[in-house]
Every structure is written in structure tokens, then in C-alpha cells.
Short mmCIF file of C-alpha atoms in Angstrom, two decimals:
data_model
loop_
_atom_site.label_atom_id
_atom_site.label_comp_id
_atom_site.label_asym_id
_atom_site.label_seq_id
_atom_site.Cartn_x
_atom_site.Cartn_y
_atom_site.Cartn_z
CA MET H 1 0.00 0.00 -0.01
CA GLY H 2 2.81 2.30 0.79
CA LYS H 3 4.34 1.64 -2.57
CA ASN H 4 1.03 2.27 -4.31
CA LYS H 5 0.64 5.52 -2.41
CA LYS H 6 4.08 6.58 -3.52
CA LYS H 7 3.25 5.72 -7.11
CA ASN H 8 0.01 7.62 -6.90
CA ASN H 9 1.81 10.60 -5.41
CA ASN H 10 4.34 10.52 -8.22
CA ASN H 11 1.54 10.27 -10.76
CA ASN H 12 -0.27 13.15 -9.13
CA ASN H 13 2.91 15.20 -9.16
CA ASN H 14 3.42 14.38 -12.81
CA ASN H 15 -0.17 15.40 -13.58
CA ASN H 16 0.24 18.56 -11.62
CA ASN H 17 3.48 19.28 -13.43
CA LYS H 18 1.70 18.68 -16.74
CA LYS H 19 -1.12 20.95 -15.67
CA HIS H 20 1.39 23.53 -14.59
CA ALA H 21 3.50 23.13 -17.72
CA ASN H 22 0.60 23.14 -20.11
CA PRO H 23 -0.88 26.55 -19.24
CA SER H 24 2.41 28.27 -19.93
CA PRO H 25 2.26 27.73 -23.71
CA LYS H 26 -1.34 28.94 -23.67
CA GLN H 27 -0.37 32.17 -21.96
CA ASP H 28 2.77 33.07 -24.03
CA PRO H 29 3.54 31.36 -27.42
CA ILE H 30 7.22 32.50 -27.53
CA ASP H 31 10.10 30.33 -28.76
CA ASP H 32 12.60 28.77 -26.41
CA SER H 33 15.34 31.15 -27.46
CA LYS H 34 13.13 34.18 -26.82
CA GLU H 35 12.04 32.73 -23.48
CA GLN H 36 15.66 32.22 -22.51
CA GLU H 37 16.51 35.80 -23.44
CA GLN H 38 13.52 37.14 -21.52
CA VAL H 39 14.30 34.99 -18.48
CA ASN H 40 17.92 36.09 -18.59
CA LYS H 41 16.80 39.72 -18.86
CA GLN H 42 14.27 39.40 -16.02
CA GLU H 43 16.67 37.75 -13.64
CA GLN H 44 19.38 40.31 -14.28
CA PRO H 45 17.75 43.78 -13.72
CA PRO H 46 19.00 44.49 -10.23
CA LYS H 47 22.58 43.96 -11.27
CA ILE H 48 22.13 45.86 -14.52
CA GLU H 49 20.63 48.74 -12.62
CA SER H 50 23.66 48.71 -10.34
CA THR H 51 25.91 48.68 -13.36
CA GLN H 52 23.76 51.26 -15.16
CA GLU H 53 24.00 53.77 -12.35
CA PRO H 54 27.74 54.49 -12.51
CA LYS H 55 27.51 55.15 -16.27
CA GLU H 56 25.54 58.30 -15.82
CA PRO H 57 28.28 60.08 -13.86
CA VAL H 58 30.75 58.87 -16.47
CA GLU H 59 28.69 60.56 -19.18
CA GLU H 60 28.36 63.61 -17.00
CA SER H 61 32.08 63.59 -16.42
CA GLY H 62 32.61 63.36 -20.20
CA ALA H 63 30.27 66.30 -20.75
CA ASP H 64 31.99 68.21 -17.96
CA ASP H 65 35.33 67.49 -19.57
CA VAL H 66 34.02 68.80 -22.90
CA GLU H 67 32.73 71.93 -21.17
CA LYS H 68 36.06 72.34 -19.44
CA ASP H 69 37.83 72.00 -22.79
CA ASP H 70 35.53 74.64 -24.25
CA LYS H 71 36.15 76.97 -21.33
CA GLU H 72 39.87 76.38 -20.94
CA GLU H 73 40.82 76.65 -24.61
CA PRO H 74 42.76 79.95 -24.40
CA LYS H 75 45.13 78.70 -21.67
CA ASP H 76 48.82 78.20 -22.03
CA THR H 77 50.39 75.09 -23.59
CA SER H 78 51.31 73.65 -20.15
CA VAL H 79 47.69 73.81 -18.95
CA MET H 80 46.53 72.25 -22.23
CA GLY H 81 48.92 69.32 -21.67
CA LYS H 82 47.52 68.71 -18.15
CA GLU H 83 43.94 68.72 -19.48
CA GLU H 84 44.86 66.20 -22.17
CA GLN H 85 46.34 63.88 -19.52
CA GLU H 86 43.15 64.15 -17.45
CA ASP H 87 41.00 63.44 -20.53
CA THR H 88 43.02 60.32 -21.34
CA LYS H 89 42.67 59.11 -17.74
CA THR H 90 38.89 59.59 -17.74
CA ARG H 91 38.64 57.77 -21.09
CA GLU H 92 40.63 54.81 -19.75
CA ASN H 93 38.39 54.66 -16.67
CA ASN H 94 35.28 54.70 -18.88
CA ASP H 95 36.66 51.90 -21.05
CA ILE H 96 37.44 49.79 -17.96
CA ARG H 97 33.92 50.35 -16.59
CA ASN H 98 32.33 49.45 -19.91
CA SER H 99 34.42 46.25 -20.07
CA PHE H 100 33.34 45.32 -16.53
CA ASP H 101 29.67 46.04 -17.34
CA SER H 102 29.79 43.90 -20.47
CA SER H 103 31.41 40.98 -18.57
CA GLU H 104 28.77 41.18 -15.81
CA LYS H 105 26.01 41.22 -18.41
CA ASP H 106 27.41 38.11 -20.09
CA GLU H 107 27.58 36.28 -16.72
CA GLN H 108 23.99 37.20 -15.91
CA ILE H 109 22.80 36.00 -19.32
CA GLU H 110 24.56 32.68 -18.85
CA LYS H 111 22.96 32.23 -15.40
CA LEU H 112 19.51 32.95 -16.85
CA GLN H 113 20.12 30.45 -19.64
CA THR H 114 21.11 27.72 -17.09
CA GLU H 115 18.01 28.47 -15.00
CA MET H 116 15.81 28.22 -18.09
CA ALA H 117 17.41 24.88 -18.95
CA ASP H 118 16.73 23.58 -15.41
CA LEU H 119 13.13 24.70 -15.60
CA LYS H 120 12.69 22.94 -18.94
CA LYS H 121 14.10 19.73 -17.44
CA GLU H 122 11.70 19.95 -14.49
CA LEU H 123 8.81 20.49 -16.88
CA LYS H 124 9.82 17.45 -18.91
CA ASP H 125 10.05 15.31 -15.72
CA THR H 126 6.61 16.39 -14.56
CA GLN H 127 5.17 15.66 -18.00
CA GLU H 128 6.67 12.12 -17.91
CA LYS H 129 5.30 11.51 -14.38
CA LEU H 130 1.87 12.65 -15.45
CA ALA H 131 1.97 10.30 -18.41
CA LYS H 132 2.91 7.38 -16.18
CA SER H 133 0.16 8.25 -13.67
CA SER H 134 -2.42 8.39 -16.45
CA SER H 135 -1.31 4.94 -17.68
CA THR H 136 -1.58 3.44 -14.18
CA SER H 137 -4.96 5.04 -13.55
CA SER H 138 -6.45 3.13 -16.50
CA SER H 139 -5.85 -0.31 -14.80
CA PRO H 140 -8.63 -1.86 -12.63
CA SER H 141 -8.55 -0.91 -8.91
CA VAL H 142 -10.55 -1.38 -5.77
CA ASP H 143 -13.02 1.23 -4.53
CA GLU H 144 -11.12 1.84 -1.37
CA MET H 145 -7.97 2.30 -3.25
CA GLU H 146 -9.78 4.75 -5.42
CA LYS H 147 -11.07 6.73 -2.49
CA SER H 148 -7.69 6.87 -0.81
CA GLU H 149 -6.11 7.71 -4.07
CA GLU H 150 -8.67 10.39 -4.70
CA ASN H 151 -7.89 11.91 -1.34
CA ASP H 152 -4.20 11.71 -2.09
CA LYS H 153 -4.84 13.13 -5.52
CA ASN H 154 -6.83 15.99 -4.07
CA GLU H 155 -4.03 16.79 -1.72
CA GLU H 156 -1.53 16.52 -4.49
CA LEU H 157 -3.77 18.62 -6.68
CA GLU H 158 -3.84 21.32 -4.08
CA LYS H 159 -0.10 21.13 -3.78
CA LEU H 160 0.21 21.22 -7.53
CA LYS H 161 -2.15 24.17 -7.67
CA GLU H 162 -0.02 25.97 -5.12
CA GLU H 163 3.08 25.10 -7.08
CA ARG H 164 1.32 26.17 -10.28
CA ASP H 165 0.39 29.47 -8.70
CA HIS H 166 3.91 29.84 -7.47
CA PHE H 167 5.31 29.09 -10.93
CA GLU H 168 2.78 31.41 -12.53
CA SER H 169 3.81 34.17 -10.19
CA GLN H 170 7.45 33.46 -11.03
CA TYR H 171 6.56 33.39 -14.71
CA ASN H 172 4.76 36.71 -14.44
CA SER H 173 7.63 38.15 -12.50
CA LEU H 174 9.94 36.88 -15.23
CA LEU H 175 7.76 38.51 -17.86
CA ASN H 176 7.83 41.77 -15.93
CA ARG H 177 11.57 41.48 -15.64
CA ILE H 178 11.80 40.83 -19.37
CA SER H 179 9.73 43.95 -20.12
CA SER H 180 11.81 45.97 -17.71
CA MET H 181 14.93 44.49 -19.31
CA LYS H 182 13.66 45.58 -22.73
CA ASN H 183 13.29 49.08 -21.43
CA VAL H 184 16.71 48.88 -19.84
CA PHE H 185 18.24 47.63 -23.10
CA ASN H 186 16.56 50.41 -25.00
CA LYS H 187 17.97 52.84 -22.52
CA MET H 188 21.32 51.17 -22.88
CA LYS H 189 21.16 51.57 -26.67
CA GLU H 190 20.26 55.21 -26.25
CA SER H 191 23.08 55.66 -23.78
CA GLN H 192 25.44 53.92 -26.22
CA ARG H 193 24.30 56.28 -28.95
CA ASP H 194 24.84 59.19 -26.59
CA LEU H 195 28.24 57.80 -25.77
CA GLU H 196 29.09 57.54 -29.46
CA ILE H 197 27.94 61.12 -29.96
CA VAL H 198 29.97 62.23 -26.96
CA GLN H 199 32.97 60.33 -28.28
CA ASP H 200 32.55 62.02 -31.66
CA GLN H 201 32.32 65.36 -29.87
CA VAL H 202 35.40 64.49 -27.84
CA ALA H 203 37.24 63.63 -31.06
CA GLU H 204 36.14 66.94 -32.54
CA TYR H 205 37.24 68.76 -29.42
CA GLU H 206 40.58 66.98 -29.57
CA SER H 207 41.00 68.04 -33.18
CA GLN H 208 40.05 71.58 -32.17
CA ASN H 209 42.52 71.35 -29.31
CA LEU H 210 45.26 70.33 -31.72
CA LYS H 211 44.29 73.17 -34.02
CA LEU H 212 44.42 75.58 -31.08
CA LYS H 213 47.84 74.24 -30.12
CA ASN H 214 49.04 74.84 -33.66
CA LYS H 215 47.53 78.32 -33.52
CA VAL H 216 49.28 78.99 -30.21
CA GLU H 217 52.59 77.87 -31.73
CA LEU H 218 52.01 80.10 -34.77
CA ILE H 219 51.10 83.02 -32.50
CA THR H 220 54.24 82.51 -30.44
CA LYS H 221 56.30 82.46 -33.63
CA GLU H 222 54.54 85.57 -34.87
CA LYS H 223 55.15 87.16 -31.47
CA THR H 224 58.88 86.55 -31.75
CA GLU H 225 58.88 87.82 -35.33
CA LEU H 226 56.93 90.90 -34.27
CA ALA H 227 59.41 91.51 -31.47
CA THR H 228 62.29 91.40 -33.96
CA THR H 229 60.39 93.68 -36.34
CA MET H 230 59.69 96.06 -33.45
CA VAL H 231 63.41 96.24 -32.71
CA THR H 232 64.19 96.93 -36.37
CA LEU H 233 61.39 99.48 -36.58
CA ASN H 234 62.65 101.26 -33.48
CA LYS H 235 66.09 101.44 -35.04
CA GLU H 236 64.62 102.77 -38.30
CA LEU H 237 62.55 105.26 -36.31
CA SER H 238 65.62 106.55 -34.50
CA SER H 239 67.44 106.92 -37.83
CA LEU H 240 64.42 108.67 -39.34
CA GLU H 241 64.29 111.04 -36.36
CA ASP H 242 67.94 111.90 -36.91
CA LYS H 243 67.22 112.52 -40.59
CA TYR H 244 64.21 114.61 -39.60
CA GLU H 245 66.36 116.76 -37.30
CA ALA H 246 68.89 117.25 -40.08
CA LEU H 247 66.09 118.22 -42.49
CA GLU H 248 64.70 120.65 -39.91
CA ASN H 249 68.12 122.30 -39.64
CA LYS H 250 68.30 122.53 -43.44
CA SER H 251 64.80 123.98 -43.57
CA MET H 252 65.78 126.62 -40.96
CA LYS H 253 68.77 127.56 -43.11
CA TYR H 254 66.55 127.79 -46.19
CA GLU H 255 64.07 129.96 -44.28
CA LYS H 256 66.87 132.32 -43.25
CA GLN H 257 68.07 132.49 -46.86
CA LEU H 258 64.53 133.18 -48.05
CA LYS H 259 64.18 135.99 -45.48
CA ASP H 260 67.43 137.48 -46.74
CA PHE H 261 66.22 137.24 -50.33
CA LYS H 262 62.94 138.91 -49.35
CA ARG H 263 64.83 141.75 -47.70
CA GLN H 264 66.98 142.21 -50.74
CA GLU H 265 63.95 142.18 -52.98
CA LYS H 266 62.26 144.79 -50.80
CA GLU H 267 65.36 147.02 -50.91
CA ASN H 268 65.65 146.60 -54.69
CA SER H 269 61.96 147.31 -55.12
CA ASN H 270 62.34 150.49 -53.00
CA THR H 271 65.29 151.64 -55.10
CA TYR H 272 63.41 150.89 -58.31
CA THR H 273 60.36 152.78 -57.06
CA HIS H 274 62.57 155.80 -56.26
CA GLN H 275 64.08 155.62 -59.72
CA LEU H 276 60.64 155.41 -61.30
CA GLU H 277 59.52 158.44 -59.31
CA GLY H 278 62.59 160.32 -60.58
CA TYR H 279 61.75 159.30 -64.15
CA ARG H 280 58.17 160.42 -63.69
CA LYS H 281 59.28 163.82 -62.37
CA GLU H 282 61.63 164.22 -65.34
CA LYS H 283 58.84 163.28 -67.66
CA GLU H 284 56.59 165.89 -66.05
CA LEU H 285 59.30 168.53 -66.51
CA LEU H 286 59.72 167.50 -70.14
CA ASP H 287 55.97 167.69 -70.61
CA THR H 288 55.90 171.22 -69.18
CA GLN H 289 58.79 172.20 -71.42
CA LEU H 290 57.02 170.67 -74.42
CA GLN H 291 53.91 172.63 -73.59
CA GLU H 292 55.96 175.82 -73.40
CA LEU H 293 57.61 174.99 -76.70
CA LEU H 294 54.25 174.26 -78.29
CA ILE H 295 53.03 177.64 -77.07
CA ILE H 296 56.10 179.25 -78.58
CA LEU H 297 55.55 177.38 -81.84
CA ASP H 298 51.93 178.52 -81.97
CA ASN H 299 53.02 182.09 -81.48
CA ASN H 300 55.70 181.81 -84.11
CA LYS H 301 53.48 180.31 -86.84
CA GLN H 302 52.55 183.74 -88.00
CA ASP H 303 56.23 184.72 -88.09
CA ILE H 304 56.99 181.68 -90.25
CA VAL H 305 54.45 182.84 -92.83
CA ASN H 306 56.05 186.27 -92.96
CA LEU H 307 59.61 184.95 -93.04
CA LYS H 308 59.47 182.81 -96.23
CA ASP H 309 62.00 185.12 -97.85
CA GLU H 310 64.64 184.14 -95.29
CA LYS H 311 64.91 180.46 -96.43
CA GLU H 312 68.64 180.61 -96.95
CA GLU H 313 69.24 181.85 -93.46
CA MET H 314 66.89 179.16 -92.23
CA LYS H 315 68.92 176.53 -94.06
CA GLN H 316 72.06 177.67 -92.32
CA ALA H 317 70.18 177.65 -89.04
CA LEU H 318 68.95 174.16 -89.84
CA HIS H 319 72.48 173.00 -90.50
CA ALA H 320 73.54 174.35 -87.11
CA SER H 321 70.48 172.81 -85.51
CA GLU H 322 71.34 169.46 -87.09
CA ASN H 323 74.73 169.62 -85.42
CA GLU H 324 73.03 170.40 -82.18
CA LYS H 325 70.62 167.57 -82.86
CA THR H 326 73.51 165.16 -83.17
CA ALA H 327 74.77 166.45 -79.83
CA PHE H 328 71.33 165.91 -78.36
CA GLU H 329 71.17 162.42 -79.88
CA GLU H 330 74.55 161.59 -78.39
CA SER H 331 73.36 162.76 -75.01
CA LEU H 332 70.18 160.72 -75.43
CA GLN H 333 72.22 157.68 -76.45
CA GLN H 334 74.26 158.09 -73.30
CA LEU H 335 71.07 158.25 -71.28
CA SER H 336 69.68 155.20 -73.07
CA SER H 337 72.96 153.30 -72.52
CA LYS H 338 72.76 154.13 -68.83
CA LEU H 339 69.19 152.96 -68.74
CA GLU H 340 70.12 149.76 -70.58
CA GLU H 341 72.94 149.14 -68.13
CA GLN H 342 70.53 149.59 -65.24
CA GLU H 343 68.06 147.28 -66.95
CA ASN H 344 70.75 144.67 -67.53
CA ASP H 345 71.89 144.90 -63.91
CA TYR H 346 68.33 144.53 -62.76
CA ALA H 347 67.72 141.59 -65.16
CA GLN H 348 70.94 139.91 -64.00
CA SER H 349 69.95 140.31 -60.37
CA LEU H 350 66.53 138.89 -61.18
CA ARG H 351 68.07 135.97 -63.02
CA GLU H 352 70.41 135.23 -60.16
CA LYS H 353 67.52 135.33 -57.73
CA ALA H 354 65.47 133.11 -60.04
CA GLN H 355 68.33 130.61 -60.23
CA GLU H 356 68.70 130.65 -56.46
CA ILE H 357 64.96 130.17 -56.06
CA LYS H 358 65.02 127.31 -58.55
CA ALA H 359 67.92 125.68 -56.70
CA LEU H 360 66.06 126.03 -53.44
CA SER H 361 62.86 124.62 -54.97
CA VAL H 362 64.84 121.69 -56.44
CA GLN H 363 66.43 121.00 -53.06
CA LEU H 364 63.07 121.18 -51.33
CA GLU H 365 61.45 118.90 -53.92
CA SER H 366 64.25 116.34 -53.49
CA SER H 367 63.82 116.45 -49.73
CA ALA H 368 60.04 116.01 -50.18
CA ASP H 369 60.61 112.97 -52.44
CA LYS H 370 62.94 111.39 -49.90
CA ASN H 371 60.58 111.96 -46.99
CA LYS H 372 57.21 110.90 -48.37
CA ALA H 373 56.82 108.55 -45.43
CA LEU H 374 57.10 111.59 -43.09
CA GLN H 375 54.73 113.89 -44.96
CA THR H 376 52.60 114.42 -41.90
CA GLU H 377 55.61 115.53 -39.87
CA LEU H 378 57.15 117.68 -42.61
CA GLN H 379 54.23 119.96 -43.51
CA SER H 380 56.35 122.92 -42.52
CA LEU H 381 58.69 122.20 -45.42
CA LYS H 382 55.71 122.10 -47.78
CA ASP H 383 54.66 125.49 -46.44
CA ASP H 384 58.17 126.76 -47.22
CA ILE H 385 57.87 125.37 -50.74
CA GLN H 386 54.58 127.21 -51.14
CA SER H 387 56.22 130.41 -49.90
CA LEU H 388 58.95 129.88 -52.51
CA LYS H 389 56.26 129.51 -55.14
CA GLU H 390 54.77 132.80 -53.95
CA ASN H 391 58.24 134.33 -54.25
CA SER H 392 58.41 133.01 -57.81
CA SER H 393 55.06 134.73 -58.43
CA LEU H 394 56.64 137.93 -57.01
CA LYS H 395 59.53 137.38 -59.39
CA ASP H 396 57.04 137.19 -62.29
CA LYS H 397 55.50 140.45 -61.07
CA LEU H 398 58.95 142.08 -60.99
CA GLU H 399 59.62 140.81 -64.51
CA GLN H 400 56.34 142.34 -65.63
CA GLU H 401 57.32 145.60 -63.92
CA THR H 402 60.69 145.55 -65.72
CA LYS H 403 58.88 145.01 -69.00
CA GLU H 404 56.59 147.91 -68.21
CA GLN H 405 59.65 150.03 -67.35
CA ALA H 406 61.24 149.02 -70.65
CA LEU H 407 58.07 150.10 -72.43
CA GLN H 408 58.14 153.38 -70.53
CA ILE H 409 61.78 153.84 -71.51
CA GLY H 410 60.83 153.25 -75.15
CA LYS H 411 58.08 155.82 -74.82
CA LEU H 412 60.52 158.25 -73.25
CA ARG H 413 62.91 157.67 -76.15
CA HIS H 414 60.13 158.36 -78.60
CA GLU H 415 59.19 161.48 -76.64
CA SER H 416 62.86 162.55 -76.57
CA ILE H 417 62.97 162.20 -80.37
CA VAL H 418 59.85 164.32 -80.65
CA LEU H 419 61.40 166.85 -78.25
CA ASN H 420 64.53 166.97 -80.39
CA GLU H 421 62.42 167.83 -83.40
CA HIS H 422 60.59 170.49 -81.42
CA LEU H 423 63.92 171.78 -80.07
CA THR H 424 65.37 172.11 -83.56
CA LYS H 425 62.34 174.11 -84.57
CA ALA H 426 62.53 176.16 -81.40
CA MET H 427 66.24 176.87 -81.86
CA ALA H 428 65.57 178.05 -85.36
CA MET H 429 62.86 180.31 -84.08
CA LEU H 430 65.11 181.57 -81.31
CA LYS H 431 67.82 182.41 -83.84
CA ARG H 432 65.31 184.33 -85.86
CA SER H 433 64.04 186.09 -82.81
CA SER H 434 67.61 186.91 -81.69
CA ASP H 435 68.35 188.30 -85.13
CA SER H 436 65.16 190.28 -85.17
CA GLU H 437 65.60 191.14 -81.48
CA SER H 438 61.94 190.42 -80.82
CA VAL H 439 60.95 189.31 -77.30
CA ASP H 440 58.35 186.64 -76.48
CA LYS H 441 56.41 187.75 -73.44
CA GLU H 442 55.16 184.30 -72.54
CA LEU H 443 58.67 182.81 -72.58
CA ILE H 444 60.05 185.61 -70.40
CA SER H 445 57.14 185.31 -68.02
CA ASN H 446 57.72 181.54 -67.73
CA LEU H 447 61.44 182.08 -67.08
CA LEU H 448 60.72 184.71 -64.42
CA ILE H 449 58.16 182.47 -62.71
CA SER H 450 60.60 179.54 -62.73
CA PHE H 451 63.39 181.83 -61.40
CA VAL H 452 61.22 183.03 -58.54
CA SER H 453 59.85 179.56 -57.70
CA ILE H 454 63.29 177.87 -57.65
CA PRO H 455 64.89 177.99 -54.18
CA ARG H 456 67.94 180.13 -53.62
CA ALA H 457 70.50 177.31 -53.11
CA ASP H 458 69.42 175.45 -56.24
CA PRO H 459 71.89 175.88 -59.17
CA LYS H 460 68.92 175.94 -61.57
CA LYS H 461 68.26 179.49 -60.48
CA PHE H 462 71.63 180.63 -61.83
CA GLU H 463 70.98 178.77 -65.11
CA VAL H 464 67.57 180.44 -65.51
CA LEU H 465 69.18 183.84 -64.85
CA GLU H 466 71.78 183.12 -67.55
CA LEU H 467 68.98 182.21 -69.97
CA LEU H 468 67.23 185.48 -69.25
CA SER H 469 70.44 187.46 -69.74
CA SER H 470 71.17 185.75 -73.05
CA PHE H 471 67.55 186.03 -74.18
CA LEU H 472 67.39 189.79 -73.29
CA ASN H 473 70.94 190.52 -74.44
CA TRP H 474 72.12 192.02 -71.16
CA ASP H 475 75.32 193.95 -70.97
CA ASP H 476 78.16 193.15 -68.65
CA ASP H 477 77.00 195.83 -66.28
CA LYS H 478 73.55 194.32 -66.10
CA LYS H 479 75.06 190.84 -65.63
CA GLN H 480 77.30 192.16 -62.85
CA GLN H 481 74.26 193.78 -61.24
CA ALA H 482 72.36 190.49 -61.53
CA GLY H 483 75.36 188.58 -60.09
CA LEU H 484 76.23 186.68 -63.23
CA LEU H 485 79.65 188.33 -63.64
CA LEU H 486 81.93 188.92 -60.68
CA ASP H 487 85.20 190.09 -62.30
CA PRO H 488 85.73 191.40 -65.82
CA LYS H 489 89.25 189.92 -65.93
CA GLU H 490 87.90 186.44 -65.42
CA ARG H 491 85.41 187.07 -68.18
CA ARG H 492 88.21 188.13 -70.57
CA SER H 493 90.26 185.01 -69.77
CA SER H 494 87.42 182.81 -71.01
CA THR H 495 87.23 181.32 -74.48
CA GLY H 496 87.08 183.31 -77.68
CA PRO H 497 84.23 185.54 -78.74
CA VAL H 498 80.92 183.86 -79.26
CA SER H 499 77.84 185.34 -80.83
CA LYS H 500 74.81 186.08 -78.73
CA THR H 501 72.65 183.57 -80.50
CA GLN H 502 75.21 180.81 -80.21
CA SER H 503 75.82 181.47 -76.47
CA PHE H 504 72.08 181.46 -75.83
CA VAL H 505 71.57 178.24 -77.80
CA SER H 506 74.48 176.51 -76.05
CA MET H 507 73.19 177.57 -72.63
CA TRP H 508 69.70 176.43 -73.52
CA THR H 509 70.94 173.01 -74.66
CA ASP H 510 73.13 172.64 -71.56
CA TYR H 511 70.16 173.44 -69.41
CA LEU H 512 67.99 170.89 -71.17
CA GLU H 513 70.72 168.20 -70.93
CA LYS H 514 71.10 168.74 -67.21
CA GLU H 515 67.37 168.53 -66.71
CA SER H 516 67.19 165.31 -68.73
CA GLU H 517 70.08 163.77 -66.75
CA ARG H 518 68.27 164.50 -63.51
#
């Protein structure tokens, strides 16, 4: 009976195992491989969570390292080397952790696979026991045996139900673990992707770091080159300053020379203005004399009409007047030669000044060409050049004035020629009047007015008195009374006898020559 009970218990256990094993395929029709993977995943979550947790700080540390690299890029090369060493250390730690995590995962998967294999074996054993119990139950038995067996079966059924419930709960827990493992694996994949992205970023940052190192090296090289260039530039600057000082000294000398030239030009201009004033006064005197002569000619026109019979005498007078004309022309030539000499001297002085100004302008232009780099500092020299240009414009003005003076001299020559013609006519008329002993009231009145108006110390007064005496044919007594003759012996010791008309004409010509020279 005991043996039968044991057999029945085994059969009941087999049946219960079959009942417990059969519902599992109904609940989840997954393949054995999938079930093993799920079981492995469900049994492993606590360890995976423990391994998952330290990865997050690793990622954070990687991100922090990247941020540190971004922040600490402009540091020195020594600091950059320390950061690279720290980055390599953190990467090695991360690789070690990842290797440990992968080995732990593999161990957990193997454990889950062994547990799944054990469960499959237990299920197979229960199925075989249930098959044997079903075969034994088909044989004939006694009612008592059936009742006792039924009781045993009921007990075994309850136990099997409890075991089934227990296995179902385990199965459900495994399914939950599998689902949680799926989520964990998804998270792991995402974290791996993030790690790959971070690794790519780290590689980019490393490349940037290398680029920055190269830039730092280039900058240091450029710094050394710039230092050398600064030294050379300082030397060049010192040399340029010395040149600038020398040029300033030269410019001061040129300014002094220009001031001297300006003074000389002012003095020359003053002298020329005085000379022009003298020429103008002489011209005015000649104009007054011409007017007087014109008046005399107008008065003598009537006498010319009445004196046609005296042509022969007039011819002789003309011959004498021609001789006097030659004398006048010689005197005028002397005056013109003097004027030409003065003009030549003035032109030579102007040419010399122009050459000096040109030389100065050439020197200044050469100094400006050499010092184009220092144009801002040498504006004073440019101002001097402009002043020289203004002086050249003054030179042009002086040349124009000389041309005008030459024109005036030509006009004066023309006027002197006209005066000579008028003088010849006047001398002829005077000879006639001296022969005829006729007196022109206007001429005498003009001579008296000029005699009175001339100051006492002026020698012109004596000349005018001599003209009056010769024109009025004074005797020696009258001349002595007028103060023209002091001693008759001195008068006798003079040159041979001269006619009244000739003495008057010679005195008149001498007077006119002296006036023209002044």
C-alpha cells in the first residue's frame, strides 16, 4: 500500500506538473530562445541597474570634460597638456567600466540560460510523471484504493495548484523582468548612442585642441617675429628722427636764406620805385617844357608865314640845328645806354635770384621725395615750398614791372625824339628872334616864374638867370648887377668871342641836358 501511495503521489505530481506546464504555452507562445533571453533579462535587472548607475556620472564627467575643454581653450600650452592627460585618464576609466559592465551582463545571461534549462528539465520530468500516472490510472482498482487515491490526488492537486500558482507568479515576474529588461536595453542603446555622440564630440574637441595648439605655436612664432620687427622698426625710427632733425636744420637755413632774399627784394623794389619816381618827375618837366615849346611854336606860326623870304638863313640855321641835334642824340644815347645798363643789372639780379629760387625749390622737392613717409611731420617744409612759389610769383611780377619800365623807356625815347624835333624848330625860331631882337612875353614870363619859384640854393636858379640874360641881351654891367659876372678879368680870360645867339643856344641846350640827366 505504501508503494502504491508513492506511485500515486508521483503520478499526481506528474499530472500537476503537466497541468502547470501546459498553461504556460497557452499564456505566451514564444520560442525557447526568446524565453531564454527574456528569463535572462528578467533575472538580471538588479545587477544591470547597479551597473547602469555608474555610467551616468561617467557621461556627466565626459560632458563636464568637454565643457572644461571649451572653457579652458585659451590657456597656455602647459595647462593644455595637463587637461589632455586628465582626458586620457577619464577615457581609460570609462573603457574599464564598460568592459566590466559587459562581462557582468554576459555572466547574468549565462545564469539565466542555465536556470531556463533547469526549468525545462523539471517540466519534462513532470510531464513524464503525469503520463505514467495516467497509464496506471487506467488499470482496474478497488473502490477503497480509489477513495484513498482520490484523497491523495486531491491533496496533491492542491499542492500542484499551489506550485502552479507559485510558478505562474514566477513566470509573471519573469515577464515583468523581461519587459523591464527591454526598457533597460533600449535605454542602454540610447546611452550607447549618446556615448558615441559624446565620443565624436570628444574627437572633434581633440582636433580643435590640436588646431588651437598649432595656432598657439604660430602666434608665439609671430610674437617673436613681431618683437624682432619692433626692434628693427625702433632702429629705423631713431634713424628717421635723426634725418628729420637734419632736415629741420636745413629747412631753418633755407628759411633764413629766403628771409634774406625777401629783404634784398624789398630794398631793390624800393630803389626801383625811387628811380621810377625820378623818371616820372623828369617826364613831367619835359611835358611842361614841351607845352611851353608848343606855345612858342603857336606864337611863331605867324612869323613863319612872314619869313618865307629868309629860307637861306633858315637853311644855315637848320644845318647848325642838325649839329646840335647830333649832340642831343649823343646825350640821349648816353642816357639810353645808362638805362640799358641799369636794366641789364636789374635783369641779372633777377636771373640770379630766379636761379637761387630754382635751386632752393629743387632741393626742397628732393627732400620732399625722400621723406614721403614723413609727410605728416614735414608739412612745414611744404609750407616753405609754397612760400617759394609765392616768391616766384613775385619774381614774375617784378619781370612784368621791368617789361613795363622798358616800355616806358621806349616811350621816353620816342618822346625825346619828338622833343629833339621840337627843339630844332625852337632853336631856329630863337635864332630868328635873336636876329630880329623880338621878345616873347610868354617865354620871359615863364622864365621869371621859374626863377622866382626855384629855391635860392638850387643851381637851376643861376641857369635860368643866364637864360634870361642871353635872351634879353644884357650887358656886362647888367650881368654884374644880376650877379652873373663877378670880375671882368675872369670874363676876358674865357674862351674866344661867341655870338649872342650861339651862347644862348648853347646855354639852352646845356640846361635841357642837365634837366634830362636828372
